């Protein structure tokens, strides 16, 4: 009976629209060697054009950070993107796949082989490796020890860009005071000090500041800030505008400050307000769309909550008005949360949405003057395998039973996490549950309340001025140094000036960029 049920499930999967399209669209042409040879030759021709390197000075800098987006996640997201478009999936290109330069980043923290998002953020934003759990401080600082903060602060590329006269922005799907965005502006020995409510009394008495407060005080006039985290900006128990009288969403601040009121610039808290803005009339924007993290894209209210792509679109349109250019940090932060919860479907849809945002950014900028980098802070113990056939839905079953317990298993599995389930002393039979559901927790080898990060290297995709400097295998803290060098900011201002006082790097000529961009669109 078990075997027949399993075979029925497999048959349904094989007859799914993905497999059917795969069989009809790809099988015949892929049997011909000319198909593969022609594809490779087109790729080679394109690669040969990269020999003329882009050595322009970068006017604009964009960093897309997929939190927890390890290489297996990138591959699975690629397949999902294709399948969402009615294709087999494997042959699809993500927007990041189109970037000409790819390298690997070593993600370890100074005190951790498998890192956390705070120490890694300090690396790829501030240019120095740090201890896990700490933000914007060197490895001399000790987590949760307030008295190790002073004298160990390190500044970020966002500040270097602001000091150089560029506009700067932060867009995230997490709280704006979560680990990744916080390292851009905060100096904090504990990533969990979101507001003064989460801080120990001793730390407050010693003069340490919460992260939300630092967002508004450390780098005055950050031009664009968008994400979640509303409750950390308001006085304790102040009712939330979207979820009135729900205590867990109410304000948390013990100091009584209303940081949003102190902002004194454009503030929005829903999609309608955001999209009604005319970017030409907005210089500074604070958008806080949820009390905590923003909703998963699969669960997002499309009427009231903006997508990451929509936030990026508005952010770039505001920032690009500055003739000196801009720096923008974009985080697809809930990829990480989906994996921690063992909910691969949520994580992969978050990754696909970030890829859409990458595409939108590409349409709004030019590679001739904008250095764009896509990377991850760390990986996860997420995998997919099981000898699945071409076009198998990414959330589907492997095409065989386990030869140990004679039960089916999904292609996607975790090394550890909440998906570990034992029923009557044996592994759960996935054919009895909805393994394609949005919140299905994929099976895990080791039981944990939350799945863990992975320790392997992550990919770094780069395009634009001096993108070729991201090659081979590098320490994670190398990334902001490349970005600063390309834009002539921070410690890298002088190399852009020759003895005669002229720029050592060529400025990108906008008219040329426009013509070449138009030509690409016409091809």
C-alpha angles and dihedrals in degrees: 000000000000091000095048092049090050093049089051090054091049091049091053090050092048090053094048118124091254095057093041092053090045093054094046099040106036114021100077099044092043091057089067115081088212089070093059095039092052092048092050092047091052089050091049092050090053092047091054090060089062091069087085097071124212104243097166121131109261111241093181132035126198125181118190110195118193102198107224092359100147122174094268087054091051091051094046091047089052091054091046092050090054093046091050085057093051096259134121088256106217095088094047122115122225115212088250090053088066093061110110099222128055130176139161128253125209105224107190119129121229089259101025134065090197105041138214128227096255099056091043092049089054088054100050094037105035100030098237131092116242144182120283114269095023128110130205094348131104126250088268087076118087122217114261093001104117094191091064093063103077114083093014098077118128124193127230136233088251088064092043089054093047091049089052091058098259125135113247135202145181124205122177142158090218128063111303086235094051121117102275101047093036094066088062092067113003135082104202134148092209125047091202095065091100094153134353087271090071095047127095115247092242092058092051091047090050090057102255115149129221118246097247090055091049090054089069101031109039100057107020116213104018095184101221129020119172134165138070132307102100097148093062091062098057136071117273114283093005104147117250118246094228100034105033118194094007101126098205089059096046125106119288106195116122093189090067094234122146102210093183091056090049090053092076094189135088111319126182132175104182141044096252092057092045097050093043090063120103104222090208089065097044124079099163126032135180115187120180109175103174137025089240130003118344118260121271109268091244090056099036119127098236091201097056107019123064121225122238088254092054092049092049091049093055093041095055093045089056097042098044092065089079108096088211091059133236149260119223129185113198120185127194087198103167095064082081094048093051091054094046088055092047089242102135094173092059092046095049094047088052089053092050090051091052088052089055088053090051089054092050092050089052091056092050097049140042125241088219093069105015124077108204122187128185120193146133132244093222143334134249135230088259122133142163127203142110100138093281115186123247111286094017108156106261089233093048138104129279110251095248142052120249107268088217107050098013093233131125121252136196121249089236114072137160128223089224139351147093094314092080104113131170120192117191090343095309139087114282116262103239092201086073094060138055098261092173094057120121093245100035110137109222117230116271132201096224126036115242132151088232128024115240137236121264123236103217125112118275130219125258115202117194140182135166133040113008092350087141088075087076099077137124120005120326142170111265093242089064091077101077090044090060091047093049092046091051092051097038094236136130112009090350102069098103099057089066092063121077120207089265090057096250123128114275091206121057115249112232112250108228096210091055090048091051093050094048092045090052090049091054091052092051094051 
